[in-house]
Coordinates of C-alpha atoms and ligand atoms in Angstrom, one line a residue:
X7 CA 0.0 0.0 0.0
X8 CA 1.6 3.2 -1.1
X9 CA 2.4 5.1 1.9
X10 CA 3.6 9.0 3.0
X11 CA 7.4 8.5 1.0
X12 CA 5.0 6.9 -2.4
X13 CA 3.2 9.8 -2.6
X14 CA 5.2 12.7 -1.5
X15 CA 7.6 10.6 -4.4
X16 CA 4.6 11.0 -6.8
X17 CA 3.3 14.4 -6.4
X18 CA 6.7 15.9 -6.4
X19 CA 6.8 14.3 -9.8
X20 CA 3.1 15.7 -10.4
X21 CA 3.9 19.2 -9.4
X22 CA 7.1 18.8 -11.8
X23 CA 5.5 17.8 -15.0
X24 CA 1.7 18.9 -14.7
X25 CA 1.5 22.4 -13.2
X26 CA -0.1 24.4 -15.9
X27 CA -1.5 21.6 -17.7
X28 CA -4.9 21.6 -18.9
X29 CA -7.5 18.7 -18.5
X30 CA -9.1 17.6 -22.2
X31 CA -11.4 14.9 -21.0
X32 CA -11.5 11.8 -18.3
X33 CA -13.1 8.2 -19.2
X34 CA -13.2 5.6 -16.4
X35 CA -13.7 2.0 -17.2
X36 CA -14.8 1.6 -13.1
X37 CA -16.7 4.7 -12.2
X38 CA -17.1 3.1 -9.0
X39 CA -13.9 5.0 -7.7
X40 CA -15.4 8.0 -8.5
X41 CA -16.9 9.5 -5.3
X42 CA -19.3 12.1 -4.3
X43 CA -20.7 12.9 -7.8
X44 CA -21.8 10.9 -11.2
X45 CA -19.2 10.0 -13.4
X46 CA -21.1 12.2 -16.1
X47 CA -20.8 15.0 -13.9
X48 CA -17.0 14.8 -13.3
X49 CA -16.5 14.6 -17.2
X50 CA -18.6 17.7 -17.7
X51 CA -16.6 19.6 -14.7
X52 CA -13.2 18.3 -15.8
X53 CA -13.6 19.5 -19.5
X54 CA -10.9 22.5 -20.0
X55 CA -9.8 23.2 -16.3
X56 CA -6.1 24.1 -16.1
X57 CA -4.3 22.0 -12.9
X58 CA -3.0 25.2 -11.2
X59 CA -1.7 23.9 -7.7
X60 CA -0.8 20.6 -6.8
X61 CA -0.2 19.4 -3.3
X62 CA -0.2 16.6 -1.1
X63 CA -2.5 16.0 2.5
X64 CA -1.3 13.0 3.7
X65 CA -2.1 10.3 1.7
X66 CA -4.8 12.4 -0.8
X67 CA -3.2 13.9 -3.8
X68 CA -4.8 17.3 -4.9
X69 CA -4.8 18.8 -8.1
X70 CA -6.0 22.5 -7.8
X71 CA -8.0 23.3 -11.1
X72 CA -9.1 26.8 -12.3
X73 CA -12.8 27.7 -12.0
X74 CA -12.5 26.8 -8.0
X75 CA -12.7 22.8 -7.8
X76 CA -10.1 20.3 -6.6
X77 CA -9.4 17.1 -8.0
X78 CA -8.9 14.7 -5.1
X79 CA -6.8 11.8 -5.7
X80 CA -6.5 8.4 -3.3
X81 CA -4.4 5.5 -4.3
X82 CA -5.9 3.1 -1.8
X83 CA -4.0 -0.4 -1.8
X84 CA -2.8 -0.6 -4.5
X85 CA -3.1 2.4 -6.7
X86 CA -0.8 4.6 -8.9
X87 CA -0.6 7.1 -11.4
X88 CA 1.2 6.5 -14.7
X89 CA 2.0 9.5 -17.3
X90 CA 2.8 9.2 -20.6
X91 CA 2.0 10.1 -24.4
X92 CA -1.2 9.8 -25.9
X93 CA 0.5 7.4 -28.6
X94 CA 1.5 5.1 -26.1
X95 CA 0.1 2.7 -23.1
X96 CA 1.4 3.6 -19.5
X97 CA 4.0 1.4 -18.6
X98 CA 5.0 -0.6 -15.0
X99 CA 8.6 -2.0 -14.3
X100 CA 8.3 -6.1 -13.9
X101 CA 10.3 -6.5 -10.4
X102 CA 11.5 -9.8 -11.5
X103 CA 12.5 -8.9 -14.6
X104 CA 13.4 -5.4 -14.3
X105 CA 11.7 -4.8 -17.8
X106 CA 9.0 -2.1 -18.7
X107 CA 5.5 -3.4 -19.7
X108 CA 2.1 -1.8 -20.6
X109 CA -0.1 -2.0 -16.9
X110 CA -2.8 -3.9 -17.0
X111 CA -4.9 -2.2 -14.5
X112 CA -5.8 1.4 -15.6
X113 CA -9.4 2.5 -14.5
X114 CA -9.4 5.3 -15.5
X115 CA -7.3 8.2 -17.6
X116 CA -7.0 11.7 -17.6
X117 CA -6.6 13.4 -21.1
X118 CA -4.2 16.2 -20.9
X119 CA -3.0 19.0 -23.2
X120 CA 0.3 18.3 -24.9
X121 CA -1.5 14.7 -26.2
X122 CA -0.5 13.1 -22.2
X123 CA -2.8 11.1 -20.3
X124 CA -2.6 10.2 -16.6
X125 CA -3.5 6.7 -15.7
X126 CA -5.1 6.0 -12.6
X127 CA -4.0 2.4 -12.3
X128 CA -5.5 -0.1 -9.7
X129 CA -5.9 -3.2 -9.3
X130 CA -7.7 -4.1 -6.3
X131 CA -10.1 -0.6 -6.6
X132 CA -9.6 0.6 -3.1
X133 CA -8.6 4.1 -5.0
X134 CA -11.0 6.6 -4.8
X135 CA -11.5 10.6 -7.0
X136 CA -13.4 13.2 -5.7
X137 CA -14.2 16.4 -7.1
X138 CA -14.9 19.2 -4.8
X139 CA -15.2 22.6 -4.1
X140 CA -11.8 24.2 -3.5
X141 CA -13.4 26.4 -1.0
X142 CA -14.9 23.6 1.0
X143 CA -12.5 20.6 0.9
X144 CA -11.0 21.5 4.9
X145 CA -14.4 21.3 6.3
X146 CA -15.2 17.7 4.5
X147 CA -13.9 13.8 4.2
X148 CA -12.3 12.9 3.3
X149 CA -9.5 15.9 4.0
X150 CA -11.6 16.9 7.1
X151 CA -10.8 13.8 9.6
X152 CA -7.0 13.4 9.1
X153 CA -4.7 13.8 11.4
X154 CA -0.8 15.7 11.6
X155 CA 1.1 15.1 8.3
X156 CA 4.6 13.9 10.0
X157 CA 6.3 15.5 6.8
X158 CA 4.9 19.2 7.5
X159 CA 6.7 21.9 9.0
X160 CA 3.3 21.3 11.6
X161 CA 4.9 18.4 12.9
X162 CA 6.1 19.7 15.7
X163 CA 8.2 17.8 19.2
X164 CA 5.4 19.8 21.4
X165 CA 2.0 18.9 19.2
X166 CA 3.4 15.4 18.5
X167 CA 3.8 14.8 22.9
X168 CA 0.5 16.8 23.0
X169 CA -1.8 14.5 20.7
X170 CA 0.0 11.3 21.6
X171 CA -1.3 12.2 24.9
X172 CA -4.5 11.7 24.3
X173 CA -4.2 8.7 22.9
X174 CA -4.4 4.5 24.0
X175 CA -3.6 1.6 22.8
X176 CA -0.8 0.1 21.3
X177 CA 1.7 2.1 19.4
X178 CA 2.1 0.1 16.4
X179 CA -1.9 0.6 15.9
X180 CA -1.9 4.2 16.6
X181 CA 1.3 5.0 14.3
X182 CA -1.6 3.7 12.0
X183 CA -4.4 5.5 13.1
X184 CA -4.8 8.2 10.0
X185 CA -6.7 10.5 12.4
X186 CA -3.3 10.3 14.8
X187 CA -0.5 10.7 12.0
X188 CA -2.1 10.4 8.6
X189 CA 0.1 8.5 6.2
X190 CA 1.8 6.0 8.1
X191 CA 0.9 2.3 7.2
X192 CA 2.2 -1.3 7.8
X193 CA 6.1 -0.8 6.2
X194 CA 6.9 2.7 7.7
X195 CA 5.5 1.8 11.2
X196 CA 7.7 -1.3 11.5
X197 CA 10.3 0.9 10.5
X198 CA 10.1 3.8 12.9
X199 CA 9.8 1.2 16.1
X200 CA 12.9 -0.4 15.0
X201 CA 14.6 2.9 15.1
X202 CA 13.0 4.2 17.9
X203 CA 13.6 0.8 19.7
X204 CA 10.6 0.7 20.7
X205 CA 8.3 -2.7 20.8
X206 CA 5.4 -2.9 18.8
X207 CA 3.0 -4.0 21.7
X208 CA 4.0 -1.0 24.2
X209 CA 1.4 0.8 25.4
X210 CA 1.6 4.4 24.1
X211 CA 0.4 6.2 27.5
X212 CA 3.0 4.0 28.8
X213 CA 5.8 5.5 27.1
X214 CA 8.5 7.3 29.0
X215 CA 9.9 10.5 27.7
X216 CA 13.0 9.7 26.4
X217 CA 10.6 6.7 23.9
X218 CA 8.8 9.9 22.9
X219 CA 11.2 11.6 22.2
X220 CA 12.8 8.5 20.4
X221 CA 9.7 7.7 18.5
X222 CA 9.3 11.4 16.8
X223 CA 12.7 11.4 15.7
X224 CA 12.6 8.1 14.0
X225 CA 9.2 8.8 12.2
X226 CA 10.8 12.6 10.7
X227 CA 13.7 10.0 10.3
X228 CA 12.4 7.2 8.7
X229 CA 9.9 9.3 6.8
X230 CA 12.5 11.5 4.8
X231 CA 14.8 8.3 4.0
X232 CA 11.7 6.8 2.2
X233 CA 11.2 9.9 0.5
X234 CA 15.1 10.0 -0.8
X235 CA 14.9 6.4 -2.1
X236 CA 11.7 7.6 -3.5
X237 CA 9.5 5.2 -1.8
X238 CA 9.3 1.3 -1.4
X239 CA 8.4 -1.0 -4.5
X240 CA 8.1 -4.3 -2.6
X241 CA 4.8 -5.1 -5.1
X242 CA 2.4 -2.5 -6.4
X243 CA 4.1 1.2 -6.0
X244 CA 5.9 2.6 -9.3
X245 CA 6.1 6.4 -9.7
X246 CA 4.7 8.5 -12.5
X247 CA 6.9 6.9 -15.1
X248 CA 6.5 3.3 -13.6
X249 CA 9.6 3.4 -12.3
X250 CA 10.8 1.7 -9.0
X251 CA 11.9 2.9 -5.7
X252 CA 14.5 1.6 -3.4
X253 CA 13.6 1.6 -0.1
X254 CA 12.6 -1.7 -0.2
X255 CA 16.6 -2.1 -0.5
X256 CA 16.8 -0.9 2.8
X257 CA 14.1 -1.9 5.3
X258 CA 15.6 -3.7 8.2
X259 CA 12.5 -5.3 9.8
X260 CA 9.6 -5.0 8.0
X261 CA 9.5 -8.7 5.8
X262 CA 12.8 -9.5 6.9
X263 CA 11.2 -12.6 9.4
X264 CA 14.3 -14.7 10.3
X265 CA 17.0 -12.6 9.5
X266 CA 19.7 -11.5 11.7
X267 CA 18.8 -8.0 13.7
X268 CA 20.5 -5.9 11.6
X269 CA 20.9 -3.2 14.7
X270 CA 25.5 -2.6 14.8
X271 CA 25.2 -2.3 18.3
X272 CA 23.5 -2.5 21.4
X273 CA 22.5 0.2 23.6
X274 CA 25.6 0.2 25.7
X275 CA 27.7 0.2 22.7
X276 CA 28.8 -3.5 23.1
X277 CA 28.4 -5.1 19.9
X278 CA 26.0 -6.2 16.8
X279 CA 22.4 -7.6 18.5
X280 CA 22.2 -11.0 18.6
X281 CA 18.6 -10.8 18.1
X282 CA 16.4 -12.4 14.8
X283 CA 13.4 -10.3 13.2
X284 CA 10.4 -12.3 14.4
X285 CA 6.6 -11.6 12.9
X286 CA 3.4 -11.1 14.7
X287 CA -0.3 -9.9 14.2
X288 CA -0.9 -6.7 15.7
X289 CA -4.6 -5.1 15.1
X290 CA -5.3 -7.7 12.2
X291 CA -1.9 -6.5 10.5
X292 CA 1.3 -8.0 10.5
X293 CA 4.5 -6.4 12.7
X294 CA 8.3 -7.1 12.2
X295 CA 10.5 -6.4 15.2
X296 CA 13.8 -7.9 17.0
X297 CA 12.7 -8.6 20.3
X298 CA 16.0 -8.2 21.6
X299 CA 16.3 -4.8 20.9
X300 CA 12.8 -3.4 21.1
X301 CA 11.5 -3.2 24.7
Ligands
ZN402 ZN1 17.9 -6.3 17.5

C-alpha cells in the first residue's frame, strides 16, 4: 500500500510535469472509484480546467484546477498514477525482470494538453477521485478527519507529545491511526519502532519521555529516508513513469522474518544484537521487530 514516501515521491513528480496543464477529457472504465458525484458530472466539470496547484495531504493527492474545484486523488492499496504520451500505453517496471510493460490495470485516464494522459492504475479498486469545491475541501472527508502530516513543517516535538497524549492503545496501531498521524501504514511503522527501539505492543500512554522523544525522531527519520529512495516498490508502487523505488533495499525489519537483527550495536555500545526479526499480528496487520532490541 503506497504510503507517505509513495506519494510525497509522486506528487513531487506531479507538481514537476503537470502544473499548468490543462484537463481535455477523463473516461473511467470503473466509475465506481469516483466519489461524491456521477461520473457524467466529473467529465462535464473536468472539460478545460487548467491544474493550477498541486499538493499533497497525507495520503490524498490534490490537483487545484481553475474555476474553484479540486481534484482529489487516493491511491488506496494498490493504486498509482502512470504518465505518458497519448501514442502510447502507461508502462510498469516487472520487479523480477526489471523490464517495462504496458499496466494492466488502468481505471481510468486523464486526457491532458500536450497529447499526455494520466493513468489511474489499480488493481484491487480501493482508489478513490473526488471532485470538490476548492473552498470547501478542509471542512469535508475525506481531507476533514485526518490527522498531523509527520512530513509538515506542523509536525512539531510539542504537538506530537500533545496529541499522543490523548491517545491509548498500542503504538504500532496508533502510528496507524490516519486520524493520529495520517500516512503512516504497515512498512513505515515497523520501521520507525525499530529505530526508535521501541516494541510494537507497548502501550503508548505508557511510554517514557525519552521513547517519545525516540519515536518522533525516528518517524521525521524514517519518513525523509523513504522519501530520498523515493519510496518502497516491494509489489504494487511505481512512480509517474513506472519506475521503481529503493527503499525496499533498505528496510531492516519490516518482511525480513528470520533474519539476523540488523541493529550494529547495542544500547551500551557493546556489539552487533544477537537478536532475529520475528513476525506477529498486531490489530489484524502484521509487525516485524527484533525482540531483543525493542523493549
Ligand atoms: Zn535487535
Amino acid at each position: 500500500m503506497p504510503e507517505l514516501p509513495e506519494v510525497e515521491t509522486i506528487t513531487n513528480e506531479l507538481k514537476r510535469t503537470l502544473k499548468g496543464a490543462a484537463i481535455e477529457d477523463a473516461k473511467f472504465s470503473r466509475p465506481k472509484l469516483i466519489k461524491g458525484i456521477s461520473y457524467t458530472t466529473l467529465r462535464k466539470d473536468l472539460k478545460g480546467k487548467k491544474i493550477q496547484k498541486i499538493e499533497r495531504r497525507a495520503k490524498y493527492i490534490l490537483l487545484h484546477l481553475s474555476g474553484g474545484k479540486t481534484l482529489i486523488l487516493h491511491l488506496g492499496m494498490t493504486g498509482r498514477l502512470l504518465l505518458h504520451p497519448q501514442k502510447e500505453k502507461g508502462q510498469v517496471t516487472n520487479l523480477k525482470t526489471k523490464k517495462k510493460e504496458p499496466d494492466r490495470f488502468v481505471r481510468g485516464q486523464f486526457f491532458l494538453n500536450k497529447n499526455r494522459v494520466l493513468d489511474f492504475s489499480d488493481l484491487r479498486l480501493f482508489g478513490r477521485v473526488y471532485l470538490m469545491d476548492t473552498a470547501n475541501i478542509a471542512q469535508k472527508d475525506p481531507i476533514k478527519k485526518l490527522g498531523i502530516d509527520p512530513l509538515s513543517k506542523n509536525f512539531t516535538y510539542p504537538l506530537f507529545a500533545q496529541q499522543l497524549r490523548k491517545r491509548k492503545g498500542k503504538v504500532k496501531v496508533v502510528l496507524m491511526d490516519q486520524t493520529f498521524l495520517a500516512g503512516i501504514g504497515n512498512i513505515y511503522s515497523d520501521e520507525i519502532l525499530f529505530e526508535a527501539r521501541i516494541y510494537p505492543l507497548t502501550l503508548v500512554q505508557a511510554l517514557k519521555p525519552p521513547q517519545a522523544k525516540a519515536l518522533y525522531s525516528a518517524i521525521k527519520k524514517i519518513l525523509k529516508k523513504g522519501v530520498r529512495y523515493r519510496g518502497t516498490s516491494d509489489s504494487d508502487y511505481f512512480d509517474l513513469r513506472g519506475n521503481i523505488g529503493s527503499f525496499q533495499k533498505h528496510l531492516r525489519v519490516y518482511r525480513q522474518t528470520g533474519r539476523p537483527c540488523p541493529r550494529p550495536s547495542t544500547t551500551l555500545g557493546t556489539g552487533p544484537c544477537k537478536g532475529t526479526v520475528k513476525r506477529m499480528k498486531v490489530g489484524g496487520r502484521s509487525a516485524h521487530f527484533c525482540p531483543s532490541c525493542q523493549k
